[in-house]
Tab-separated table of C-alpha atoms (C1' of nucleotides) and ligand atoms in Angstrom:
chain	number	residue	atom	x	y	z
A	1	MET	CA	-43.249	-38.158	-29.874
A	2	THR	CA	-39.375	-38.232	-29.322
A	3	HIS	CA	-37.507	-38.640	-26.049
A	4	GLN	CA	-36.726	-34.968	-25.883
A	5	ARG	CA	-40.314	-34.133	-26.368
A	6	GLU	CA	-41.151	-36.524	-23.635
A	7	ILE	CA	-38.632	-35.167	-21.134
A	8	ILE	CA	-40.315	-31.576	-22.075
A	9	LEU	CA	-44.104	-32.659	-21.630
A	10	ALA	CA	-42.902	-34.580	-18.164
A	11	GLU	CA	-41.196	-31.821	-16.859
A	12	LEU	CA	-43.845	-28.726	-17.702
A	13	LYS	CA	-46.346	-31.154	-16.122
A	14	LYS	CA	-44.328	-31.723	-13.437
A	15	SER	CA	-44.042	-27.734	-12.737
A	16	THR	CA	-46.642	-25.753	-10.576
A	17	ASP	CA	-45.502	-22.505	-11.906
A	18	HIS	CA	-45.830	-21.555	-15.365
A	19	PRO	CA	-42.590	-21.815	-16.796
A	20	THR	CA	-40.861	-19.767	-19.641
A	21	ALA	CA	-38.971	-21.691	-22.339
A	22	ASP	CA	-35.721	-20.839	-20.893
A	23	GLU	CA	-36.708	-21.673	-17.233
A	24	LEU	CA	-37.805	-25.031	-18.634
A	25	TYR	CA	-34.788	-25.311	-20.607
A	26	GLU	CA	-32.779	-24.961	-17.348
A	27	ARG	CA	-34.390	-27.712	-15.579
A	28	ILE	CA	-34.550	-30.028	-18.645
A	29	LYS	CA	-30.706	-29.768	-19.030
A	30	ARG	CA	-30.229	-31.922	-16.028
A	31	GLN	CA	-31.492	-34.892	-17.616
A	32	LEU	CA	-30.459	-33.925	-21.261
A	33	PRO	CA	-27.027	-31.785	-20.905
A	34	ARG	CA	-26.968	-31.471	-24.652
A	35	ILE	CA	-30.524	-30.380	-25.541
A	36	SER	CA	-30.763	-26.940	-26.962
A	37	LEU	CA	-32.927	-24.067	-26.410
A	38	ALA	CA	-34.313	-24.030	-29.903
A	39	THR	CA	-35.153	-27.650	-29.421
A	40	VAL	CA	-37.320	-26.892	-26.152
A	41	TYR	CA	-39.051	-23.899	-28.154
A	42	ARG	CA	-39.931	-25.992	-31.206
A	43	ASN	CA	-41.058	-28.450	-29.116
A	44	LEU	CA	-43.400	-26.102	-26.915
A	45	GLU	CA	-44.853	-24.904	-30.048
A	46	ILE	CA	-45.352	-28.337	-31.351
A	47	LEU	CA	-46.999	-29.281	-28.140
A	48	SER	CA	-49.199	-26.108	-27.957
A	49	THR	CA	-50.307	-26.406	-31.493
A	50	ALA	CA	-51.335	-30.138	-30.862
A	51	GLY	CA	-53.448	-28.869	-28.143
A	52	MET	CA	-51.289	-30.738	-25.393
A	53	ILE	CA	-50.468	-27.651	-23.843
A	54	ARG	CA	-51.359	-24.131	-23.459
A	55	LYS	CA	-48.948	-20.725	-24.388
A	56	LEU	CA	-49.934	-18.012	-22.341
A	57	GLU	CA	-49.509	-14.427	-23.795
A	58	ILE	CA	-48.710	-12.573	-20.432
A	59	SER	CA	-48.648	-8.617	-21.285
A	60	GLY	CA	-45.120	-7.582	-22.778
A	61	ARG	CA	-43.233	-10.367	-20.990
A	62	GLN	CA	-41.605	-13.564	-22.032
A	63	LYS	CA	-44.244	-16.455	-22.737
A	64	ARG	CA	-45.328	-18.925	-20.374
A	65	PHE	CA	-46.494	-22.260	-20.568
A	66	ASP	CA	-49.033	-24.316	-18.935
A	67	TRP	CA	-49.962	-27.959	-18.806
A	68	ASP	CA	-53.707	-27.118	-17.834
A	69	LEU	CA	-56.258	-27.101	-20.538
A	70	ARG	CA	-59.099	-26.185	-18.535
A	71	GLU	CA	-60.102	-22.684	-19.401
A	72	HIS	CA	-59.008	-20.227	-17.164
A	73	HIS	CA	-57.144	-17.048	-16.621
A	74	HIS	CA	-54.238	-15.775	-15.075
A	75	ILE	CA	-52.960	-13.311	-12.160
A	76	SER	CA	-49.043	-11.887	-12.370
A	77	CYS	CA	-47.000	-10.371	-9.512
A	78	LEU	CA	-45.744	-7.053	-11.049
A	79	ARG	CA	-42.790	-7.260	-8.915
A	80	CYS	CA	-41.372	-10.849	-8.966
A	81	GLN	CA	-43.199	-11.989	-11.993
A	82	ARG	CA	-44.920	-15.037	-10.689
A	83	VAL	CA	-48.012	-16.231	-12.378
A	84	ASP	CA	-50.981	-17.904	-10.735
A	85	ASN	CA	-54.077	-19.215	-11.853
A	86	ILE	CA	-57.263	-17.262	-11.039
A	87	GLU	CA	-60.943	-18.243	-10.780
A	88	LEU	CA	-63.517	-16.192	-12.565
A	89	GLU	CA	-67.242	-16.214	-11.037
A	90	VAL	CA	-69.734	-17.217	-13.859
A	91	GLN	CA	-71.048	-13.617	-13.793
A	92	GLU	CA	-67.584	-12.634	-15.149
A	93	MET	CA	-67.835	-14.661	-18.332
A	94	LEU	CA	-67.506	-12.039	-20.509
A	95	PRO	CA	-67.914	-13.460	-24.030
A	96	ALA	CA	-71.495	-14.407	-23.965
A	97	GLN	CA	-72.302	-10.949	-24.029
A	98	ALA	CA	-69.340	-9.700	-26.434
A	99	GLU	CA	-70.308	-11.433	-29.607
A	100	ASP	CA	-70.149	-9.347	-32.739
A	101	ARG	CA	-68.944	-6.301	-30.878
A	102	GLN	CA	-68.296	-3.393	-33.281
A	103	GLY	CA	-68.538	-5.590	-36.173
A	104	TYR	CA	-65.805	-7.932	-35.188
A	105	ASP	CA	-66.551	-11.634	-35.562
A	106	ILE	CA	-64.817	-12.636	-31.867
A	107	SER	CA	-63.274	-15.762	-31.532
A	108	GLY	CA	-61.393	-15.409	-28.137
A	109	TRP	CA	-61.004	-13.012	-25.104
A	110	ARG	CA	-58.534	-12.968	-22.232
A	111	VAL	CA	-58.461	-11.091	-19.089
A	112	GLU	CA	-55.541	-10.639	-17.093
A	113	PHE	CA	-54.835	-9.349	-13.574
A	114	PHE	CA	-51.825	-7.937	-11.939
A	115	GLY	CA	-50.582	-7.011	-8.777
A	116	LEU	CA	-48.373	-7.846	-5.732
A	117	CYS	CA	-48.200	-11.501	-4.855
A	118	PRO	CA	-48.574	-12.217	-1.100
A	119	LYS	CA	-44.785	-12.862	-0.968
A	120	CYS	CA	-43.898	-9.437	-2.365
A	121	ARG	CA	-46.702	-7.778	-0.309
A	122	LYS	CA	-45.430	-8.763	2.699
A	123	ASP	CA	-41.603	-8.075	1.674
A	124	THR	CA	-42.620	-4.451	0.869
A	125	ASN	CA	-44.435	-3.770	4.231
A	126	ASN	CA	-41.228	-5.233	6.120
A	127	SER	CA	-38.203	-3.080	3.954
A	128	GLN	CA	-39.518	-0.203	1.982
A	129	GLY	CA	-35.919	1.273	0.998
A	130	GLU	CA	-34.051	-1.590	-0.309
A	131	GLU	CA	-36.205	-1.872	-3.549
A	132	THR	CA	-33.651	0.919	-5.427
A	133	MET	CA	-30.686	-1.807	-4.224
A	134	ALA	CA	-33.095	-4.586	-5.934
A	135	CYS	CA	-33.418	-3.085	-9.189
A	136	ALA	CA	-30.154	-1.320	-9.468
A	137	PRO	CA	-28.153	-1.797	-12.950
A	138	LYS	CA	-25.296	-4.072	-13.101
A	139	GLY	CA	-22.052	-3.655	-15.243
A	140	LEU	CA	-19.579	-0.617	-16.216
A	141	SER	CA	-18.660	-0.020	-19.385
A	142	ASP	CA	-14.633	0.617	-19.997
A	143	ASN	CA	-15.310	4.369	-19.432
A	144	GLN	CA	-17.496	4.297	-16.746
A	145	ARG	CA	-14.945	2.292	-14.913
A	146	GLN	CA	-11.991	4.840	-15.666
A	147	VAL	CA	-14.147	8.098	-14.693
A	148	LEU	CA	-14.920	5.554	-11.302
A	149	GLU	CA	-11.622	4.967	-11.000
A	150	ALA	CA	-10.281	8.242	-10.963
A	151	LEU	CA	-12.966	9.762	-8.524
A	152	ALA	CA	-11.719	6.642	-6.397
A	153	LYS	CA	-8.465	7.829	-6.333
A	154	SER	CA	-9.311	11.474	-5.362
A	155	LYS	CA	-9.710	12.628	-1.711
A	156	GLU	CA	-12.186	15.055	-2.486
A	157	ALA	CA	-14.986	16.020	-4.763
A	158	CYS	CA	-14.003	17.256	-8.004
A	159	GLY	CA	-15.247	18.320	-11.179
A	160	SER	CA	-15.213	16.918	-14.713
A	161	LYS	CA	-12.406	18.687	-15.925
A	162	ASP	CA	-10.051	17.068	-13.386
A	163	ILE	CA	-11.292	13.840	-14.160
A	164	ALA	CA	-10.856	14.576	-17.532
A	165	ALA	CA	-6.979	15.431	-16.729
A	166	ALA	CA	-6.651	12.246	-14.759
A	167	THR	CA	-7.956	9.661	-17.350
A	168	SER	CA	-7.420	9.833	-21.149
A	169	LEU	CA	-10.894	11.130	-21.494
A	170	GLU	CA	-12.457	14.443	-23.077
A	171	ALA	CA	-14.212	16.713	-20.602
A	172	LYS	CA	-17.625	15.807	-22.602
A	173	GLN	CA	-17.168	12.043	-22.423
A	174	VAL	CA	-16.518	12.274	-18.538
A	175	SER	CA	-19.601	14.493	-18.241
A	176	CYS	CA	-21.784	11.775	-20.147
A	177	GLN	CA	-20.472	9.215	-18.062
A	178	ILE	CA	-20.775	10.958	-14.965
A	179	THR	CA	-24.581	11.067	-15.826
A	180	ALA	CA	-24.923	7.499	-16.349
A	181	LEU	CA	-22.985	6.670	-13.374
A	182	LYS	CA	-25.165	9.235	-11.045
A	183	LYS	CA	-28.093	7.151	-12.553
A	184	LYS	CA	-26.681	4.059	-11.336
A	185	GLY	CA	-26.048	5.430	-7.866
A	186	PHE	CA	-22.321	5.060	-8.125
A	187	VAL	CA	-21.685	8.526	-8.094
A	188	GLU	CA	-23.138	11.606	-6.462
A	189	SER	CA	-22.745	15.514	-6.517
A	190	PRO	CA	-22.231	16.928	-2.980
A	191	ILE	CA	-22.067	20.581	-4.565
A	192	ARG	CA	-23.117	21.383	-7.918
A	193	CYS	CA	-20.512	20.491	-10.398
A	194	LYS	CA	-18.402	18.453	-8.123
A	195	TYR	CA	-18.573	14.405	-7.705
A	196	THR	CA	-17.500	12.027	-5.611
A	197	ILE	CA	-17.817	8.104	-5.594
A	198	THR	CA	-20.408	6.367	-3.448
A	199	PRO	CA	-20.253	3.538	-1.565
A	200	GLU	CA	-22.045	1.540	-4.133
A	201	GLY	CA	-19.628	2.884	-6.770
A	202	GLN	CA	-16.634	1.387	-4.516
A	203	GLY	CA	-18.555	-1.933	-4.414
A	204	ALA	CA	-19.074	-1.685	-8.532
A	205	LEU	CA	-15.165	-1.379	-8.729
A	206	GLY	CA	-14.234	-3.899	-6.421
A	207	GLU	CA	-16.218	-6.780	-8.514
B	1	MET	CA	-40.410	18.950	-24.118
B	2	THR	CA	-38.094	18.970	-26.808
B	3	HIS	CA	-38.990	19.773	-30.925
B	4	GLN	CA	-39.128	16.160	-31.564
B	5	ARG	CA	-40.788	14.964	-28.751
B	6	GLU	CA	-43.551	17.488	-29.739
B	7	ILE	CA	-43.761	16.047	-33.225
B	8	ILE	CA	-43.965	12.668	-32.009
B	9	LEU	CA	-47.054	13.469	-29.746
B	10	ALA	CA	-48.771	15.118	-32.211
B	11	GLU	CA	-48.267	12.086	-34.663
B	12	LEU	CA	-49.676	10.185	-32.124
B	13	LYS	CA	-52.664	12.160	-31.418
B	14	LYS	CA	-53.218	12.585	-35.179
B	15	SER	CA	-53.569	8.850	-35.629
B	16	THR	CA	-56.807	6.975	-35.008
B	17	ASP	CA	-55.335	3.486	-35.218
B	18	HIS	CA	-52.976	2.584	-32.437
B	19	PRO	CA	-49.656	2.908	-34.214
B	20	THR	CA	-46.453	0.711	-33.262
B	21	ALA	CA	-43.136	2.601	-32.901
B	22	ASP	CA	-41.749	2.028	-36.329
B	23	GLU	CA	-45.438	3.057	-37.845
B	24	LEU	CA	-45.089	6.238	-36.242
B	25	TYR	CA	-41.377	6.554	-37.170
B	26	GLU	CA	-42.091	6.120	-40.628
B	27	ARG	CA	-44.895	8.803	-40.284
B	28	ILE	CA	-42.663	11.235	-38.612
B	29	LYS	CA	-39.834	10.772	-40.977
B	30	ARG	CA	-41.752	12.956	-43.360
B	31	GLN	CA	-41.219	15.968	-41.065
B	32	LEU	CA	-38.162	15.149	-39.562
B	33	PRO	CA	-36.364	13.260	-42.320
B	34	ARG	CA	-33.159	12.969	-39.767
B	35	ILE	CA	-34.876	11.425	-36.688
B	36	SER	CA	-33.776	8.037	-35.419
B	37	LEU	CA	-36.346	5.358	-34.708
B	38	ALA	CA	-34.256	5.072	-31.115
B	39	THR	CA	-35.305	8.448	-30.511
B	40	VAL	CA	-38.992	7.325	-31.168
B	41	TYR	CA	-38.806	4.186	-28.943
B	42	ARG	CA	-36.852	6.933	-26.489
B	43	ASN	CA	-39.643	9.351	-26.460
B	44	LEU	CA	-42.781	7.035	-26.559
B	45	GLU	CA	-41.197	5.612	-23.460
B	46	ILE	CA	-40.795	8.841	-21.531
B	47	LEU	CA	-44.060	10.162	-22.727
B	48	SER	CA	-45.731	6.983	-21.555
B	49	THR	CA	-43.929	6.916	-18.233
B	50	ALA	CA	-44.746	10.242	-17.546
B	51	GLY	CA	-48.666	9.222	-18.146
B	52	MET	CA	-49.180	11.273	-21.108
B	53	ILE	CA	-49.409	8.547	-23.367
B	54	ARG	CA	-50.338	4.548	-23.260
B	55	LYS	CA	-48.438	1.849	-24.244
B	56	LEU	CA	-50.567	-1.176	-25.128
B	57	GLU	CA	-49.331	-4.763	-24.266
B	58	ILE	CA	-51.227	-6.385	-26.954
B	59	SER	CA	-50.380	-10.299	-26.515
B	60	GLY	CA	-47.063	-11.324	-28.040
B	61	ARG	CA	-46.978	-8.466	-30.767
B	62	GLN	CA	-45.136	-5.337	-31.233
B	63	LYS	CA	-46.276	-2.570	-28.704
B	64	ARG	CA	-48.707	-0.063	-29.761
B	65	PHE	CA	-49.258	3.497	-28.638
B	66	ASP	CA	-52.717	5.137	-27.664
B	67	TRP	CA	-53.349	8.725	-27.032
B	68	ASP	CA	-56.404	8.202	-25.405
B	69	LEU	CA	-55.906	8.115	-21.359
B	70	ARG	CA	-59.550	7.423	-20.778
B	71	GLU	CA	-59.597	3.494	-19.073
B	72	HIS	CA	-60.555	1.396	-21.810
B	73	HIS	CA	-59.725	-1.850	-23.646
B	74	HIS	CA	-58.929	-3.222	-26.862
B	75	ILE	CA	-60.156	-5.507	-29.394
B	76	SER	CA	-57.454	-6.678	-32.322
B	77	CYS	CA	-57.826	-8.604	-35.411
B	78	LEU	CA	-56.054	-11.654	-35.655
B	79	ARG	CA	-55.703	-11.514	-39.601
B	80	CYS	CA	-54.291	-7.952	-40.209
B	81	GLN	CA	-53.321	-6.969	-36.722
B	82	ARG	CA	-55.468	-4.029	-36.494
B	83	VAL	CA	-56.350	-2.445	-33.092
B	84	ASP	CA	-59.894	-0.766	-32.099
B	85	ASN	CA	-61.336	0.326	-28.909
B	86	ILE	CA	-63.851	-1.624	-27.361
B	87	GLU	CA	-66.761	-0.609	-24.891
B	88	LEU	CA	-67.320	-2.387	-21.822
B	89	GLU	CA	-70.697	-2.260	-20.098
B	90	VAL	CA	-70.900	-1.239	-16.563
B	91	GLN	CA	-71.501	-4.843	-15.606
B	92	GLU	CA	-68.440	-5.866	-17.115
B	93	MET	CA	-66.172	-3.967	-14.878
B	94	LEU	CA	-64.474	-6.846	-13.396
B	95	PRO	CA	-62.244	-5.209	-10.286
B	96	ALA	CA	-64.843	-4.511	-8.074
B	97	GLN	CA	-65.517	-8.196	-7.426
B	98	ALA	CA	-62.071	-8.911	-7.782
B	99	GLU	CA	-60.238	-7.162	-4.899
B	100	ASP	CA	-57.808	-9.474	-3.001
B	101	ARG	CA	-57.853	-12.410	-5.048
B	102	GLN	CA	-56.159	-15.502	-3.873
B	103	GLY	CA	-53.884	-13.075	-1.684
B	104	TYR	CA	-52.641	-10.664	-4.567
B	105	ASP	CA	-53.113	-7.008	-4.064
B	106	ILE	CA	-54.547	-6.279	-7.212
B	107	SER	CA	-53.445	-3.195	-8.894
B	108	GLY	CA	-55.154	-3.638	-12.248
B	109	TRP	CA	-56.499	-5.955	-14.998
B	110	ARG	CA	-56.959	-5.774	-18.585
B	111	VAL	CA	-59.453	-7.659	-20.985
B	112	GLU	CA	-58.615	-8.438	-24.453
B	113	PHE	CA	-60.678	-9.668	-27.368
B	114	PHE	CA	-59.457	-10.863	-30.534
B	115	GLY	CA	-61.055	-11.930	-34.016
B	116	LEU	CA	-61.822	-10.879	-37.197
B	117	CYS	CA	-62.294	-7.209	-38.264
B	118	PRO	CA	-65.251	-6.347	-40.522
B	119	LYS	CA	-62.884	-5.970	-43.242
B	120	CYS	CA	-61.173	-9.147	-42.749
B	121	ARG	CA	-64.664	-10.547	-42.466
B	122	LYS	CA	-66.054	-9.915	-45.682
B	123	ASP	CA	-62.585	-10.824	-47.533
B	124	THR	CA	-62.891	-14.376	-45.744
B	125	ASN	CA	-66.314	-14.577	-47.086
B	126	ASN	CA	-65.808	-13.319	-50.876
B	127	SER	CA	-62.733	-15.725	-51.303
B	128	GLN	CA	-61.647	-18.507	-49.366
B	129	GLY	CA	-58.983	-20.470	-51.258
B	130	GLU	CA	-56.497	-17.518	-51.612
B	131	GLU	CA	-55.861	-17.739	-48.045
B	132	THR	CA	-53.050	-20.139	-48.601
B	133	MET	CA	-51.867	-17.713	-51.045
B	134	ALA	CA	-51.696	-14.595	-48.735
B	135	CYS	CA	-50.094	-16.855	-46.213
B	136	ALA	CA	-47.440	-18.340	-48.276
B	137	PRO	CA	-44.064	-17.972	-47.304
B	138	LYS	CA	-41.832	-15.953	-49.561
B	139	GLY	CA	-37.982	-16.126	-50.113
B	140	LEU	CA	-35.952	-19.039	-51.682
B	141	SER	CA	-32.712	-20.428	-50.412
B	142	ASP	CA	-29.702	-20.988	-52.627
B	143	ASN	CA	-30.241	-24.698	-52.625
B	144	GLN	CA	-33.662	-24.395	-53.339
B	145	ARG	CA	-33.456	-21.987	-55.973
B	146	GLN	CA	-30.855	-24.440	-57.739
B	147	VAL	CA	-33.422	-27.584	-57.284
B	148	LEU	CA	-36.166	-25.383	-58.652
B	149	GLU	CA	-34.204	-24.228	-61.550
B	150	ALA	CA	-33.252	-27.688	-62.470
B	151	LEU	CA	-36.914	-28.736	-62.115
B	152	ALA	CA	-38.073	-25.677	-64.454
B	153	LYS	CA	-35.547	-27.000	-67.206
B	154	SER	CA	-36.523	-30.262	-67.167
B	155	LYS	CA	-39.486	-31.098	-69.383
B	156	GLU	CA	-40.847	-34.167	-67.481
B	157	ALA	CA	-41.209	-35.500	-63.943
B	158	CYS	CA	-37.815	-36.294	-62.246
B	159	GLY	CA	-36.456	-37.869	-59.211
B	160	SER	CA	-34.319	-36.239	-56.849
B	161	LYS	CA	-31.571	-38.319	-58.229
B	162	ASP	CA	-31.861	-36.621	-61.680
B	163	ILE	CA	-31.725	-32.996	-60.013
B	164	ALA	CA	-28.823	-34.409	-57.753
B	165	ALA	CA	-26.880	-34.864	-61.161
B	166	ALA	CA	-28.020	-31.497	-62.681
B	167	THR	CA	-27.059	-29.338	-59.545
B	168	SER	CA	-23.871	-29.954	-57.598
B	169	LEU	CA	-26.004	-31.078	-55.176
B	170	GLU	CA	-26.040	-34.231	-52.890
B	171	ALA	CA	-29.267	-36.380	-53.403
B	172	LYS	CA	-29.975	-36.053	-49.640
B	173	GLN	CA	-29.768	-32.408	-49.744
B	174	VAL	CA	-32.086	-32.467	-52.977
B	175	SER	CA	-34.737	-34.661	-50.976
B	176	CYS	CA	-34.686	-32.171	-48.119
B	177	GLN	CA	-34.981	-29.110	-50.381
B	178	ILE	CA	-37.986	-31.078	-52.158
B	179	THR	CA	-39.632	-31.171	-49.036
B	180	ALA	CA	-39.329	-27.626	-48.035
B	181	LEU	CA	-40.579	-26.513	-51.620
B	182	LYS	CA	-43.387	-29.078	-51.402
B	183	LYS	CA	-44.456	-27.288	-48.475
B	184	LYS	CA	-44.180	-23.710	-50.039
B	185	GLY	CA	-46.431	-25.109	-52.989
B	186	PHE	CA	-43.826	-24.408	-55.452
B	187	VAL	CA	-43.329	-28.410	-56.101
B	188	GLU	CA	-45.689	-30.950	-56.592
B	189	SER	CA	-45.094	-35.145	-56.887
B	190	PRO	CA	-47.539	-36.228	-59.887
B	191	ILE	CA	-46.275	-39.845	-59.015
B	192	ARG	CA	-44.159	-41.215	-56.490
B	193	CYS	CA	-40.905	-39.961	-56.134
B	194	LYS	CA	-40.963	-37.928	-59.381
B	195	TYR	CA	-41.549	-33.917	-59.060
B	196	THR	CA	-42.490	-30.975	-61.209
B	197	ILE	CA	-42.483	-27.430	-60.766
B	198	THR	CA	-45.993	-25.704	-60.048
B	199	PRO	CA	-46.916	-22.501	-61.633
B	200	GLU	CA	-46.215	-20.788	-58.142
B	201	GLY	CA	-42.861	-22.237	-58.210
B	202	GLN	CA	-42.518	-20.595	-61.922
B	203	GLY	CA	-43.846	-17.211	-60.277
B	204	ALA	CA	-41.236	-17.893	-57.438
B	205	LEU	CA	-38.247	-18.176	-59.874
B	206	GLY	CA	-39.160	-15.208	-61.804
B	207	GLU	CA	-38.906	-12.650	-58.962
C	1	DC	C1'	-28.886	-53.626	-50.043
C	2	DT	C1'	-30.644	-49.089	-51.625
C	3	DT	C1'	-33.389	-45.057	-52.371
C	4	DG	C1'	-36.316	-41.756	-50.632
C	5	DA	C1'	-39.858	-39.911	-47.538
C	6	DC	C1'	-40.244	-37.921	-43.214
C	7	DT	C1'	-38.439	-35.744	-38.518
C	8	DC	C1'	-35.222	-33.647	-35.736
C	9	DA	C1'	-31.548	-30.936	-33.137
C	10	DG	C1'	-28.732	-27.049	-32.972
C	11	DG	C1'	-26.385	-23.346	-35.359
C	12	DA	C1'	-27.416	-19.263	-37.520
C	13	DA	C1'	-30.512	-15.597	-38.225
C	14	DT	C1'	-34.208	-12.523	-37.395
C	15	DG	C1'	-37.181	-8.784	-35.372
C	16	DA	C1'	-38.087	-6.007	-31.653
C	17	DT	C1'	-36.089	-3.369	-28.159
C	18	DT	C1'	-32.692	-1.162	-25.336
C	19	DA	C1'	-27.752	0.831	-24.372
C	20	DT	C1'	-23.836	3.057	-25.743
C	21	DC	C1'	-21.571	7.009	-26.824
C	22	DA	C1'	-20.103	10.875	-29.772
C	23	DT	C1'	-22.444	14.927	-31.119
C	24	DA	C1'	-25.722	18.706	-30.962
C	25	DT	C1'	-28.825	21.524	-28.249
C	26	DA	C1'	-30.376	23.466	-24.173
C	27	DG	C1'	-29.553	25.758	-19.849
C	28	DT	C1'	-26.992	28.035	-16.285
C	29	DT	C1'	-23.537	30.759	-13.819
C	30	DT	C1'	-20.462	34.529	-14.134
D	1	DA	C1'	-22.384	37.086	-24.147
D	2	DA	C1'	-18.588	33.711	-23.148
D	3	DA	C1'	-17.698	29.763	-20.602
D	4	DC	C1'	-19.103	25.797	-19.103
D	5	DT	C1'	-22.533	21.954	-17.876
D	6	DA	C1'	-26.627	19.094	-18.506
D	7	DT	C1'	-29.620	16.816	-21.546
D	8	DA	C1'	-31.228	14.933	-25.754
D	9	DT	C1'	-30.382	13.089	-30.013
D	10	DG	C1'	-28.646	10.201	-33.949
D	11	DA	C1'	-25.934	6.213	-35.137
D	12	DT	C1'	-24.887	1.864	-34.259
D	13	DA	C1'	-23.890	-1.891	-31.697
D	14	DA	C1'	-25.742	-5.123	-28.527
D	15	DT	C1'	-29.401	-7.906	-26.328
D	16	DC	C1'	-33.298	-10.810	-25.575
D	17	DA	C1'	-36.692	-13.721	-27.498
D	18	DT	C1'	-38.069	-16.545	-30.956
D	19	DT	C1'	-38.036	-18.431	-35.458
D	20	DC	C1'	-35.712	-20.437	-39.940
D	21	DC	C1'	-32.933	-23.615	-42.466
D	22	DT	C1'	-30.262	-27.529	-43.395
D	23	DG	C1'	-27.365	-31.704	-42.952
D	24	DA	C1'	-28.202	-35.793	-40.324
D	25	DG	C1'	-31.239	-39.616	-38.635
D	26	DT	C1'	-34.805	-42.964	-38.673
D	27	DC	C1'	-37.448	-46.096	-41.205
D	28	DA	C1'	-39.935	-48.347	-44.784
D	29	DA	C1'	-40.974	-49.917	-49.347
D	30	DG	C1'	-38.845	-51.496	-53.463
E	1	LIG	MN1	-52.804	-21.584	-15.611
E	2	LIG	MN1	-57.361	2.796	-27.315
E	3	LIG	ZN1	-44.016	-11.377	-6.286
E	4	LIG	ZN1	-58.529	-7.118	-40.080
DNA sequence: CTTGACTCAGGAATGATTATCATATAGTTT
DNA sequence: AAACTATATGATAATCATTCCTGAGTCAAG
């Protein structure tokens, strides 16, 4: 039990959520600024192999860790990724009836619920339109920035050929980038084949 | 619905297992030798977003795909990674009682069983000792190969200092590599601080 | 004091998946 | 059908989470 391992375990026990390795890493760095992410991973692995903590396998996302060794299952929020414990009634304990299903020798099972946590439920009710903002993509590639800047300069909607002329790009490249920019919400098409920059696009340029 | 997308969907529907993206890729290459792995990923994503296939989230492993849209759950083999459908009895359908647990708005759930598939059960019963072989690590690093070759040349057990002399490595490095080689089963220690190569080690060198 | 067994931190590597972009293909409009 | 746009593909780089490898540290036996 090294110093780092103690700190990692203590930090996990302190947490009420079910943190991921890198969430823990961020918290631990305050005490051990020189620790590496690999060390956190390694020690969490060692601790869970030793049965001192549990590694949670939540569908398709980063693994999370739990200091609570009691047999229990989890529910997770589809929006904010929060993970909570869930209590199962006795009649919901499946494995008793599950022995030797389809010829398998069953050694474990897991049930997982998902939905919206109380907080996210409230947020959804209050404001519906803002979601698109929240999940909008971020960065601009070089080409995308060029196209966007050209559009910003133009007073009126213009076609991809105009943009190609204004930049050093070919028409094909422009068309390709406009598609990407439309998807990000930075460009819109008031009429077919003519494009303008959106306020969001202006904002993205400013950054 | 492009040609490649049709092929991908057809190939998935043909399969009775639940293939991963790259398993599908390998099968599809026979018909479309020029297709890229990215295209397979992209179209599987599109098809599952469109609800034409299902993407399976099996704990912590590669995602698998299923053409069967009926609500059903899965059981997977801990040894060979095989995934099968599992039938649940009506009384095992949890969500009816699960509405609104801990304030969550529950939109879904999943149960997942794991164990040994019939085939792997049989294999385990027949031969018990071979498991270590099966899960033994593979490759040798440069340093490890040097150490192992030195040991192979020596008629009798020798210490790390002898090996250090025979190779261009320092004693510490040798000691470190011997530890790794012991763990792999390529080296053993007939007496304290003296080492010999094992038959497995000979085999590893030969490859 | 020396030597070697054991453990560890952290940089580098890996595997799965996604993003980017030039090119190929499919669709529309004239 | 020509001219052009829109979309999909294929090659490749990038990214993200996770794991491996190795030199360095610690400690105890000789
Ligand atoms: Mn928990
Ligand atoms: Mn299935
Ligand atoms: Zn939430
Ligand atoms: Zn199996």
